[in-house]
Short mmCIF file of N, CA and C and ligand atoms in Angstrom, two decimals:
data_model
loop_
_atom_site.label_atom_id
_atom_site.label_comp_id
_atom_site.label_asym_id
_atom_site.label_seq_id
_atom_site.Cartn_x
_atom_site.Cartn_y
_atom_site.Cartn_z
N UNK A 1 -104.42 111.63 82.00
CA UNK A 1 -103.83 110.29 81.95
C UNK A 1 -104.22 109.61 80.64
N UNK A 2 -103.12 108.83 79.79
CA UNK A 2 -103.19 108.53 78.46
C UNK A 2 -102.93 107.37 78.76
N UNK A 3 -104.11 106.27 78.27
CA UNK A 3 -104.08 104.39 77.96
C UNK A 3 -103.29 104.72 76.40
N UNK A 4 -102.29 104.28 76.58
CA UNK A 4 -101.57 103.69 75.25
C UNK A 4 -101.72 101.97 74.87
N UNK A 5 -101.95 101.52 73.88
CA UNK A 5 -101.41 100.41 73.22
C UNK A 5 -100.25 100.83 72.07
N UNK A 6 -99.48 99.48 72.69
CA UNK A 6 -98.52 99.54 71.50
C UNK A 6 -97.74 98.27 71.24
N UNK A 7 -97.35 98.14 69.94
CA UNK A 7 -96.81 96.70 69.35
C UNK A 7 -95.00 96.98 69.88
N UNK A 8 -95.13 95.69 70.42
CA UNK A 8 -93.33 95.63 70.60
C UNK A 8 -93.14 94.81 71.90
N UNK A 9 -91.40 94.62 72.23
CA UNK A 9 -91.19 94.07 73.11
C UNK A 9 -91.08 94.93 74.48
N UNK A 10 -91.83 94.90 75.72
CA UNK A 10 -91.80 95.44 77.30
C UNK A 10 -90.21 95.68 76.97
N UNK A 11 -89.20 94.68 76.94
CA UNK A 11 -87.80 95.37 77.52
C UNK A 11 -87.05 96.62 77.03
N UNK A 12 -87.77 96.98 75.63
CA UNK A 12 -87.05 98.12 75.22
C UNK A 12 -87.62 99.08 75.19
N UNK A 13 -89.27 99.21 75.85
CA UNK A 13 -89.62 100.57 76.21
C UNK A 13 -89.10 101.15 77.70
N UNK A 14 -88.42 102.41 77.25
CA UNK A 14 -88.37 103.16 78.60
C UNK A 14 -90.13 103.63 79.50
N UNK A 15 -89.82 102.93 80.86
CA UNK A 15 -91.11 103.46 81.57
C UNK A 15 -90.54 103.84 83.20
N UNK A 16 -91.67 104.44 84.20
CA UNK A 16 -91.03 104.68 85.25
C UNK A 16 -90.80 103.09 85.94
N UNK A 17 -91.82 101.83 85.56
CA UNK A 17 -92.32 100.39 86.06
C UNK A 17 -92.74 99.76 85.01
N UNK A 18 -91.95 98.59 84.99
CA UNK A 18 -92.37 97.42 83.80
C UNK A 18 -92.78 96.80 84.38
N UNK A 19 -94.08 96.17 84.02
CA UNK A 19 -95.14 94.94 84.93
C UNK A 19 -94.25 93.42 84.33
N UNK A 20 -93.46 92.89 85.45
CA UNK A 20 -93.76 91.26 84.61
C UNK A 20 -94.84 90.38 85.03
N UNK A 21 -95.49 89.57 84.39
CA UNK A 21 -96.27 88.12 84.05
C UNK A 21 -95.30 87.27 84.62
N UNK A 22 -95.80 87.08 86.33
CA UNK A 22 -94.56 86.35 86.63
C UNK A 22 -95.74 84.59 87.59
N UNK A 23 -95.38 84.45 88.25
CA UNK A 23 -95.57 83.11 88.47
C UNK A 23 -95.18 83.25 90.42
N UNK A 24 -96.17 82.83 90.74
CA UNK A 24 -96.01 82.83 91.97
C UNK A 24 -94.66 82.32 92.80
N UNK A 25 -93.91 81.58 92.22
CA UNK A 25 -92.29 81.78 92.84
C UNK A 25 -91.61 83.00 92.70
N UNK A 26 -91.85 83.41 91.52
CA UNK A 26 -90.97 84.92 91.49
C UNK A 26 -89.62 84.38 91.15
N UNK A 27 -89.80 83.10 90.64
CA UNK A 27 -88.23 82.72 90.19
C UNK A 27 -88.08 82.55 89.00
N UNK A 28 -88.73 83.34 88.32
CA UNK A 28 -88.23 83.38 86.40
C UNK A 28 -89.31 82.18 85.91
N UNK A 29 -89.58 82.36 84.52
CA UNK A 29 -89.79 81.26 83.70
C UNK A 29 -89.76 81.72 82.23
N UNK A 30 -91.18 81.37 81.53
CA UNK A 30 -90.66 81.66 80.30
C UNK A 30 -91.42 82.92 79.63
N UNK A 31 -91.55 82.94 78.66
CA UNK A 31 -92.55 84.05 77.93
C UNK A 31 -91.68 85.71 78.66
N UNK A 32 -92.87 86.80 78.90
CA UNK A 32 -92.33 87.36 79.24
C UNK A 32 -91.51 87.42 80.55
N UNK A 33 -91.72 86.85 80.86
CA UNK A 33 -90.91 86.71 82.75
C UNK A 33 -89.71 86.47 82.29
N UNK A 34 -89.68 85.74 81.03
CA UNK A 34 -88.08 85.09 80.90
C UNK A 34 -86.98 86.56 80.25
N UNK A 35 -88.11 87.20 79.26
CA UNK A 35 -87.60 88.06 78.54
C UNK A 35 -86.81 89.42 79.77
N UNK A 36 -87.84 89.49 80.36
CA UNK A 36 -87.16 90.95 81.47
C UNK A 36 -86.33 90.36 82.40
N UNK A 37 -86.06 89.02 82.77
CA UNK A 37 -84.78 88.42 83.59
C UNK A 37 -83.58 88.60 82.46
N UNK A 38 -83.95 88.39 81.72
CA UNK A 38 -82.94 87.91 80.64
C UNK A 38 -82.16 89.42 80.13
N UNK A 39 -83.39 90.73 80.16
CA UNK A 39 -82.63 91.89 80.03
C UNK A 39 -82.43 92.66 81.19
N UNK A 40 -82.68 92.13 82.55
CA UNK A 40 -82.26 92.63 83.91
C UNK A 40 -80.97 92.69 83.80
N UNK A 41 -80.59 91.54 84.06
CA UNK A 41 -79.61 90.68 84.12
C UNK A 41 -79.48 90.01 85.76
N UNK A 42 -78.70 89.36 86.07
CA UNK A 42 -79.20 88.19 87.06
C UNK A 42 -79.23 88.80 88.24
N UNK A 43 -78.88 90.47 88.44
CA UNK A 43 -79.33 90.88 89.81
C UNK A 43 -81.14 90.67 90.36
N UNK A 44 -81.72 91.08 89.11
CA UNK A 44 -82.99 90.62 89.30
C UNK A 44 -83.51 89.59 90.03
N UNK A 45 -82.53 88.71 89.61
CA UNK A 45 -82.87 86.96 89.93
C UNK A 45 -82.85 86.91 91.56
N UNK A 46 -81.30 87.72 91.80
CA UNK A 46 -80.69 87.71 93.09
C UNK A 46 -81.90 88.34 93.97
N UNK A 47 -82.53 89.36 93.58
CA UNK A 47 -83.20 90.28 94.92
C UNK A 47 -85.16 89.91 94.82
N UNK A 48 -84.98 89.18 93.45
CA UNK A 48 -86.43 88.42 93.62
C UNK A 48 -86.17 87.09 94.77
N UNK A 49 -85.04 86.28 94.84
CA UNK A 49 -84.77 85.15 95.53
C UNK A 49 -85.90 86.19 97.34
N UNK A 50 -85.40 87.68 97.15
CA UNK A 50 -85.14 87.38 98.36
C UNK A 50 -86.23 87.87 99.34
N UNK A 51 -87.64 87.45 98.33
CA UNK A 51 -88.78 87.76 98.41
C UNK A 51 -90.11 86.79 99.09
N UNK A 52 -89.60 85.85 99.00
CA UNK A 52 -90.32 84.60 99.24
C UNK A 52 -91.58 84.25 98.38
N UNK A 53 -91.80 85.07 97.42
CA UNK A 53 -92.78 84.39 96.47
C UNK A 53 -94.01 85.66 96.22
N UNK A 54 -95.25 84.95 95.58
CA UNK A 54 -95.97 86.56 95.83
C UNK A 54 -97.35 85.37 95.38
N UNK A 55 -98.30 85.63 95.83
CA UNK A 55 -99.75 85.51 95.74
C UNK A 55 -100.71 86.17 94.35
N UNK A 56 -101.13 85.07 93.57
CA UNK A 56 -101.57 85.18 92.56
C UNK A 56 -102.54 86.45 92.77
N UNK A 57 -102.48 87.60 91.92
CA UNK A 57 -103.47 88.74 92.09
C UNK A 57 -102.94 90.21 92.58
N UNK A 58 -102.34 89.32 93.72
CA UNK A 58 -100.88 90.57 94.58
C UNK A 58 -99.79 90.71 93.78
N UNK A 59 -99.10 91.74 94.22
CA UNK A 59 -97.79 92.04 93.03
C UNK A 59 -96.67 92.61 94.08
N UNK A 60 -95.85 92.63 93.93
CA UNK A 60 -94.23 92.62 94.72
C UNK A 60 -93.45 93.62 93.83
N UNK A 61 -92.68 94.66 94.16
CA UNK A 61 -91.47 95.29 93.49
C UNK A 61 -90.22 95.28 93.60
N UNK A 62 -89.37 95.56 92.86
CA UNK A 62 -88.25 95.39 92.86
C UNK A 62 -87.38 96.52 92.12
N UNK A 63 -86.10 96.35 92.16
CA UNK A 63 -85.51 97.36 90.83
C UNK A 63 -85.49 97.01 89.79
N UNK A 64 -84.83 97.73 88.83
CA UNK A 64 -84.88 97.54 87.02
C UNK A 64 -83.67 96.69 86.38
N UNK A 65 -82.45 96.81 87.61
CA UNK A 65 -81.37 96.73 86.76
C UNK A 65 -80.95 97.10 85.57
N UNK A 66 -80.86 96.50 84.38
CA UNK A 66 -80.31 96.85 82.90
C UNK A 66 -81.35 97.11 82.39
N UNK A 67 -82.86 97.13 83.08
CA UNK A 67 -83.86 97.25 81.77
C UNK A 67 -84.13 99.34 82.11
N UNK A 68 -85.00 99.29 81.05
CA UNK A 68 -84.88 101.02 80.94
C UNK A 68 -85.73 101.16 81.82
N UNK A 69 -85.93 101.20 82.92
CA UNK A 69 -86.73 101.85 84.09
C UNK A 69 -86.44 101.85 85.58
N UNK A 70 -87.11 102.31 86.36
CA UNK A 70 -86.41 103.02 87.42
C UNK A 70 -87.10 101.31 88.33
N UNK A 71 -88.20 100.50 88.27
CA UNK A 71 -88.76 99.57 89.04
C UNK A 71 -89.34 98.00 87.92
N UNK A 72 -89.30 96.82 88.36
CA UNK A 72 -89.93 96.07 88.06
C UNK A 72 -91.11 95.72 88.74
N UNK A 73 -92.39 95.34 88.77
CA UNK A 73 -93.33 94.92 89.76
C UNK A 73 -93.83 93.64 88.71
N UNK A 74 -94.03 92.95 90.01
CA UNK A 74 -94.06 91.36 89.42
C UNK A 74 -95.60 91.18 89.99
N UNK A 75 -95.68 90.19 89.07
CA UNK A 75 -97.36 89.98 89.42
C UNK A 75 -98.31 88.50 88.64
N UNK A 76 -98.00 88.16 89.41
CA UNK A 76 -98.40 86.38 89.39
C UNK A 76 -99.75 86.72 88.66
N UNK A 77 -100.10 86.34 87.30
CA UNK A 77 -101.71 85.86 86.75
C UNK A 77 -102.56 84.70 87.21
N UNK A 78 -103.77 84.98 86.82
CA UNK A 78 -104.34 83.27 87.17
C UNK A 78 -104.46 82.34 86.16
N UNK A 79 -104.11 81.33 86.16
CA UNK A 79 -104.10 80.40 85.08
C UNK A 79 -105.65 80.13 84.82
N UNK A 80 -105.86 80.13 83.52
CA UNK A 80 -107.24 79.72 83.31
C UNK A 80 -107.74 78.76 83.40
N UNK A 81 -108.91 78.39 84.05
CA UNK A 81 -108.95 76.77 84.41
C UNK A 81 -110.54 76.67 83.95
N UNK A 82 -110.86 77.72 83.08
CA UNK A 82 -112.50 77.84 82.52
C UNK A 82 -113.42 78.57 83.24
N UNK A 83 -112.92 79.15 83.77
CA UNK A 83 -113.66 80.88 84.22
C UNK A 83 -113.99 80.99 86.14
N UNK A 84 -114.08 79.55 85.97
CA UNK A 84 -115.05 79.24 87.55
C UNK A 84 -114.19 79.12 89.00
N UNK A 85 -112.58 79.66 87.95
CA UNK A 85 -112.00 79.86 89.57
C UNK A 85 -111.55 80.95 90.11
N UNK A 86 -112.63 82.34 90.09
CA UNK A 86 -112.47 83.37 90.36
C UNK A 86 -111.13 84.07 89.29
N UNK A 87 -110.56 83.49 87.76
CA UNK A 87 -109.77 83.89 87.82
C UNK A 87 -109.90 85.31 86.75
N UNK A 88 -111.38 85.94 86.85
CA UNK A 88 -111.63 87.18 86.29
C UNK A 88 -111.27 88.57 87.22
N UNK A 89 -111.91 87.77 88.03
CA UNK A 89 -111.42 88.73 89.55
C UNK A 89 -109.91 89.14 89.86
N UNK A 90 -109.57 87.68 89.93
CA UNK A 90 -108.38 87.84 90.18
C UNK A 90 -106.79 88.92 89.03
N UNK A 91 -107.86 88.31 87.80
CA UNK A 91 -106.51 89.13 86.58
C UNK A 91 -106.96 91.06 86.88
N UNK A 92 -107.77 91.06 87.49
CA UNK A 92 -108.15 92.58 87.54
C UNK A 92 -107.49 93.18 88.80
N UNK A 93 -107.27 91.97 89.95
CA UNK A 93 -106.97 92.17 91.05
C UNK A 93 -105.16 92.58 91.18
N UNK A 94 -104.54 91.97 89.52
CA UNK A 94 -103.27 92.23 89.72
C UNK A 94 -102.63 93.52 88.76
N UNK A 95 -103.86 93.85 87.80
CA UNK A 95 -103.61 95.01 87.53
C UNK A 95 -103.62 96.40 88.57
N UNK A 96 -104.55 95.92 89.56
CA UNK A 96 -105.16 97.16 90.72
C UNK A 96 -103.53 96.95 91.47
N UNK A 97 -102.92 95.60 91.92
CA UNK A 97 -102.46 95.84 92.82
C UNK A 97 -101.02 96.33 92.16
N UNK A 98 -100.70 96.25 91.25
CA UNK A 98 -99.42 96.73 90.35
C UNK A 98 -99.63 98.09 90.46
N UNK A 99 -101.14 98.68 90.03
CA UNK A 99 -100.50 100.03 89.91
C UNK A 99 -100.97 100.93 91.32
N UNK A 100 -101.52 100.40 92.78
CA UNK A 100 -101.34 100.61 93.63
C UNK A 100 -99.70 100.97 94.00
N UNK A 101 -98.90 99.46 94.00
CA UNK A 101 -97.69 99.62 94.27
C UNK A 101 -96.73 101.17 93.40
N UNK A 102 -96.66 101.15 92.15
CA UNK A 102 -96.63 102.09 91.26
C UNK A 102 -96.78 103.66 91.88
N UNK A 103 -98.20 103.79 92.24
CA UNK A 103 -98.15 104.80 93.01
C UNK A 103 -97.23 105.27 94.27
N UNK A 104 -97.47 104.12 94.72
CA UNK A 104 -96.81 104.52 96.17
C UNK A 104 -95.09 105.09 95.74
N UNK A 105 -94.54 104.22 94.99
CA UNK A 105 -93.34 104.91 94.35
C UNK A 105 -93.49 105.76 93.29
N UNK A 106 -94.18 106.59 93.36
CA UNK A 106 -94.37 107.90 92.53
C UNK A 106 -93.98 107.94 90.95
N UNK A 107 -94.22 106.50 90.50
CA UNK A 107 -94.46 105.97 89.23
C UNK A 107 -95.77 107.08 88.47
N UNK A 108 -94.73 107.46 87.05
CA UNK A 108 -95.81 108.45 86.54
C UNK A 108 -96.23 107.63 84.81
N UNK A 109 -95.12 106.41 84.65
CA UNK A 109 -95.55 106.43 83.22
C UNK A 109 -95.42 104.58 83.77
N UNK A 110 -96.08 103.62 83.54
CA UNK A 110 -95.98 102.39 83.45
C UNK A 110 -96.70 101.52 81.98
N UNK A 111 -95.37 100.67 82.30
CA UNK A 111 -96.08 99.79 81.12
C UNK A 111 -96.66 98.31 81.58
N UNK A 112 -97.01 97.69 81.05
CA UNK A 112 -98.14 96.29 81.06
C UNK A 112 -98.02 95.53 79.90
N UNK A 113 -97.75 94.28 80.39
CA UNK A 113 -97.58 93.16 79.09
C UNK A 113 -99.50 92.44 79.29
N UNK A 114 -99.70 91.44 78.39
CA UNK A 114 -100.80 90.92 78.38
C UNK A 114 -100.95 90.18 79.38
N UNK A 115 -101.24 89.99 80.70
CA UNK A 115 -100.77 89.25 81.73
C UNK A 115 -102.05 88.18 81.83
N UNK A 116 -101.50 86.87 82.05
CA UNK A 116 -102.11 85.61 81.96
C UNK A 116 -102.50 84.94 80.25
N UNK A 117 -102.23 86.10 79.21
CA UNK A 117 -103.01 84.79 78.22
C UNK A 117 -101.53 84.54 77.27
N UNK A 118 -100.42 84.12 77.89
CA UNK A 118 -99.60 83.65 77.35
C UNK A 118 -99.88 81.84 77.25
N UNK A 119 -98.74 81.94 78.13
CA UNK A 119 -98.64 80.42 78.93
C UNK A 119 -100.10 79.66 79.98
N UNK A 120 -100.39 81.02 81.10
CA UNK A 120 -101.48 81.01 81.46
C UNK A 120 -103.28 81.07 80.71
N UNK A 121 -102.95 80.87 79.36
CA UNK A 121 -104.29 80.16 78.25
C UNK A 121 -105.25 81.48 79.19
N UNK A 122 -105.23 82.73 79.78
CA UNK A 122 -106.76 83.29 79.83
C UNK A 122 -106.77 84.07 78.53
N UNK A 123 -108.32 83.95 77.79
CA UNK A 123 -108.93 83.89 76.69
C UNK A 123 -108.63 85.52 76.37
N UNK A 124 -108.09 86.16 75.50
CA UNK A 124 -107.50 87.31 75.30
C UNK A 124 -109.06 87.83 75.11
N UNK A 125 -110.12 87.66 74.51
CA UNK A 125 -110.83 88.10 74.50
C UNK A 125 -111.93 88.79 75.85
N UNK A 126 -111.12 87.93 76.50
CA UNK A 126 -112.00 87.99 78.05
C UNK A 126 -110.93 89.52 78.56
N UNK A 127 -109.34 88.85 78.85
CA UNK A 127 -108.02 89.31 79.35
C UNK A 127 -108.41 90.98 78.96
N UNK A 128 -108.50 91.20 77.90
CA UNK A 128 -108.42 92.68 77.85
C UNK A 128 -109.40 93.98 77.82
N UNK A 129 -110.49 93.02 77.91
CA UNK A 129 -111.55 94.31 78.82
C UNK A 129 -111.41 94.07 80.04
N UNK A 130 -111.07 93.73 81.01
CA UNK A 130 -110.91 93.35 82.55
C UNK A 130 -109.93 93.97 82.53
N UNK A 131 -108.82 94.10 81.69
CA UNK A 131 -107.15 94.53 82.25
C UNK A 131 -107.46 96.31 81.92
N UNK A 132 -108.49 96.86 80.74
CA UNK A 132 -108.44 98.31 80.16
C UNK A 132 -109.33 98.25 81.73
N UNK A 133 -110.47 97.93 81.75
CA UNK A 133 -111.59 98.73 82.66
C UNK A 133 -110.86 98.39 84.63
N UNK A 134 -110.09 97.71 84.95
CA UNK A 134 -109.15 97.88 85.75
C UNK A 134 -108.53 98.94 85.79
N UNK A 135 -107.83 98.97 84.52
CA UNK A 135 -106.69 100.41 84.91
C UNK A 135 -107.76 101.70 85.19
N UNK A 136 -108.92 101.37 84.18
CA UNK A 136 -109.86 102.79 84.43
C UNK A 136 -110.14 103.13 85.57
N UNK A 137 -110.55 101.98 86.21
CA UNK A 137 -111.58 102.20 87.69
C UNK A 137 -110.00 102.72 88.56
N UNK A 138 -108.93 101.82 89.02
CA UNK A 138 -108.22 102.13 89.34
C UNK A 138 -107.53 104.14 89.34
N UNK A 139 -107.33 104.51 88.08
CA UNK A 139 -106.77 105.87 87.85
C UNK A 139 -108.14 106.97 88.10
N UNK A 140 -108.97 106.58 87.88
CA UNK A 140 -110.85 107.38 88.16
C UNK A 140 -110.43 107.58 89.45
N UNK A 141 -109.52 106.88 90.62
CA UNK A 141 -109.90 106.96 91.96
C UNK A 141 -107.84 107.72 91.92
N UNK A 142 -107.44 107.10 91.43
CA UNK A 142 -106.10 107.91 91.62
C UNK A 142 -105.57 108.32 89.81
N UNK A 143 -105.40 110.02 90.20
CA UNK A 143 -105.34 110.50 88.67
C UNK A 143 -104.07 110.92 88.85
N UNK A 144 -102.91 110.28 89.37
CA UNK A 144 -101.42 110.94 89.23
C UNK A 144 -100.10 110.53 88.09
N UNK A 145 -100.85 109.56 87.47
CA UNK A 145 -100.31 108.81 86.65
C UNK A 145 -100.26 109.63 85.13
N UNK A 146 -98.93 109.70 84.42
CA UNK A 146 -99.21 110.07 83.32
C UNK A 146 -99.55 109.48 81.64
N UNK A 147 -99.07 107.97 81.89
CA UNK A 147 -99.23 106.70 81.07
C UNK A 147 -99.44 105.64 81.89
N UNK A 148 -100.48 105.16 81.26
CA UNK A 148 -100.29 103.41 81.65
C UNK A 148 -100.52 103.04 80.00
N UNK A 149 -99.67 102.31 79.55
CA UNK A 149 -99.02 101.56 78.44
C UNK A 149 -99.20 100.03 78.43
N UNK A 150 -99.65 99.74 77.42
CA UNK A 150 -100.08 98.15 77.03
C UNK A 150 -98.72 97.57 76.42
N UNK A 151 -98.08 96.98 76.29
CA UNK A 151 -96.86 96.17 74.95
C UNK A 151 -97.60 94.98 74.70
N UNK A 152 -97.87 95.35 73.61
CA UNK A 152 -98.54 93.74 72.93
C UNK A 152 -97.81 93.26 72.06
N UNK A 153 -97.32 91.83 72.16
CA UNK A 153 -96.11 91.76 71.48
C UNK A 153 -96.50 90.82 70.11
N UNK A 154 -98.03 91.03 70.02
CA UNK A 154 -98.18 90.25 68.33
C UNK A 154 -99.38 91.26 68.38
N UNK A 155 -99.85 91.25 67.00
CA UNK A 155 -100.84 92.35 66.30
C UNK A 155 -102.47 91.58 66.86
N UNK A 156 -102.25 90.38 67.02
CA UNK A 156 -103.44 90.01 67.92
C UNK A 156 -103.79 90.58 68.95
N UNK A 157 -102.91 90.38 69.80
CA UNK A 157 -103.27 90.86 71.41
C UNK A 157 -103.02 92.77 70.79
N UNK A 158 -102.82 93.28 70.70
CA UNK A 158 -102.73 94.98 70.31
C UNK A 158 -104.31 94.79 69.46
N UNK A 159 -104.63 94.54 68.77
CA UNK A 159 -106.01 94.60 68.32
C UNK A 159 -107.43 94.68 69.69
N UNK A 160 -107.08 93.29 70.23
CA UNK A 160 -108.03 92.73 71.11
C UNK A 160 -107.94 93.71 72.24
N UNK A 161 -106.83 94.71 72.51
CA UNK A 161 -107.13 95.54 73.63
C UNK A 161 -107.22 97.40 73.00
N UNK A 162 -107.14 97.48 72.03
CA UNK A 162 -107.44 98.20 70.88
C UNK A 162 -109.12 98.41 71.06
N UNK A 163 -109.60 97.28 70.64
CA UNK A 163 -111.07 97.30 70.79
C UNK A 163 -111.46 97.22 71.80
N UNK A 164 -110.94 96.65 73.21
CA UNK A 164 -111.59 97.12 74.44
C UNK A 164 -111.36 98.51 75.12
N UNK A 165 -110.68 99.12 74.46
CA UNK A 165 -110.74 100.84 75.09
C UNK A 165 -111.50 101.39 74.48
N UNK A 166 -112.10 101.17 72.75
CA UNK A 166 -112.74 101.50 72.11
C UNK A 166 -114.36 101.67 73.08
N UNK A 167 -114.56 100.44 73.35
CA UNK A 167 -115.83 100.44 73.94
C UNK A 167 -115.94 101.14 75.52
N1 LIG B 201 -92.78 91.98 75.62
C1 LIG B 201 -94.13 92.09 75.69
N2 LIG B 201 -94.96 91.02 75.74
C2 LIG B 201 -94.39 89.80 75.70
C3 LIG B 201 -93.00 89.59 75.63
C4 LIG B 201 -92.18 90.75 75.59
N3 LIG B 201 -90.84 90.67 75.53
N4 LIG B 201 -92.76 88.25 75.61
C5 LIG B 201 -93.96 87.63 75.66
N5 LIG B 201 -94.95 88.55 75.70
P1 LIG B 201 -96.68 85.02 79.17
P2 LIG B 201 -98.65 84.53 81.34
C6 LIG B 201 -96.41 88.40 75.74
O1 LIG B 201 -96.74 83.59 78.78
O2 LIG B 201 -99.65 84.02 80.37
C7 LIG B 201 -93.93 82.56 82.63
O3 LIG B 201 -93.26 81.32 82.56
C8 LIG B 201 -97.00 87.07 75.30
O4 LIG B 201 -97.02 86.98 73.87
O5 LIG B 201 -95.39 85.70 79.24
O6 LIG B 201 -99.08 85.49 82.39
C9 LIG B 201 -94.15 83.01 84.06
O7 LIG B 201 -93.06 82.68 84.89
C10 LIG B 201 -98.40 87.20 75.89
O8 LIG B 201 -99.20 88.04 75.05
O9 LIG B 201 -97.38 85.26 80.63
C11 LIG B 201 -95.38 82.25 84.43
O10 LIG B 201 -95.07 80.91 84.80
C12 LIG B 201 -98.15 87.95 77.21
O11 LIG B 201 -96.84 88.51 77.09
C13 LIG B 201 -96.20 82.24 83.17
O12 LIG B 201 -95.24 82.39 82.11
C14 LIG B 201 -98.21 87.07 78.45
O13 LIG B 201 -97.63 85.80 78.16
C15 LIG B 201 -97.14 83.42 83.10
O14 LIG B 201 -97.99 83.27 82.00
#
């Protein structure tokens, strides 16, 4: 199993599951959530409606529509509110539960946007040793996976998780 980083936009890599950074409605917003609605196209919109929402940490799936993969899995971050509201736990809790789901649909290559330090302000420096040593502990216990893939969509965030696989 190969941790990739790589610079670019989630919608135009082909994977078996694109993770969105979504928001506990599951009804679109901006950053990346907006970007993979926007290259779904609005069936997405239609069969997220018909979900009732998803719990910050937990993650929900769906199909791909127009984007290059076979699944979307959505997955609410925690907004940073200065460390003390469990929300370290929690950003680790939605990498585990994404690629739980992943498995179960016999997902062999997935990708991952920076989840929470967009809009959700968690401190990239914190965000991406919690999100690398997640996927680790996670695949250490299930090794069926053949990529899990980072898209970092500025040379910042690809650096900052660059150096946390390093270590
Ligand atoms: N491909 C890869 N990464 C991207 C892309 C893209 N096309 N577009 C943005 N990013 P954010 P959050 C990066 O704000 O912090 C939404 O409104 C971005 O530069 O998308 O988890 C949701 O509905 C950053 O590095 O997600 C929620 O309300 C990373 O993706 C809220 O934002 C995450 O930034 C979630 O906030």
């Amino acid at each position: 199993m190969e941790i990739k980083i790589t610079l670019g936009d989630i919608t135009k890599v082909p994977a078996d599951a694109i993770v969105n950074a979504a928001n506990p409605t599951l009804l679109g917003g901006g950053g990346v959530d907006g970007a993979i609605h926007e290259a779904a196209g609005p069936e997405l919109m239609a069969e997220c409606r018909t979900l009732g929402g998803c719990d910050t940490g937990d993650a929900k799936i769906t199909k791909a529509y127009r984007l290059p993969a076979e699944y979307v899995i959505h997955t609410p971050g925690p907004v940073w509110r200065g460390g003390d509201d469990c929300e370290e736990e929690l950003l680790a809790d939605c990498y585990k539960s994404c690629l739980k789901l992943a498995s179960e649909h016999r997902c062999r290559h997935v990708t991952f946007p920076s989840i929470s330090t967009g809009l959700f302000r968690f401190p990239l420096s914190k965000a991406a040793p919690i999100a690398i040593a997640a996927v680790k502990d996670f695949c250490a216990e299930s090794p069926e996976f053949d990529c899990i893939e980072f898209i970092c969509f500025d040379e910042k965030t690809k650096k900052a998780y660059e150096t946390a696989l390093e270590v």
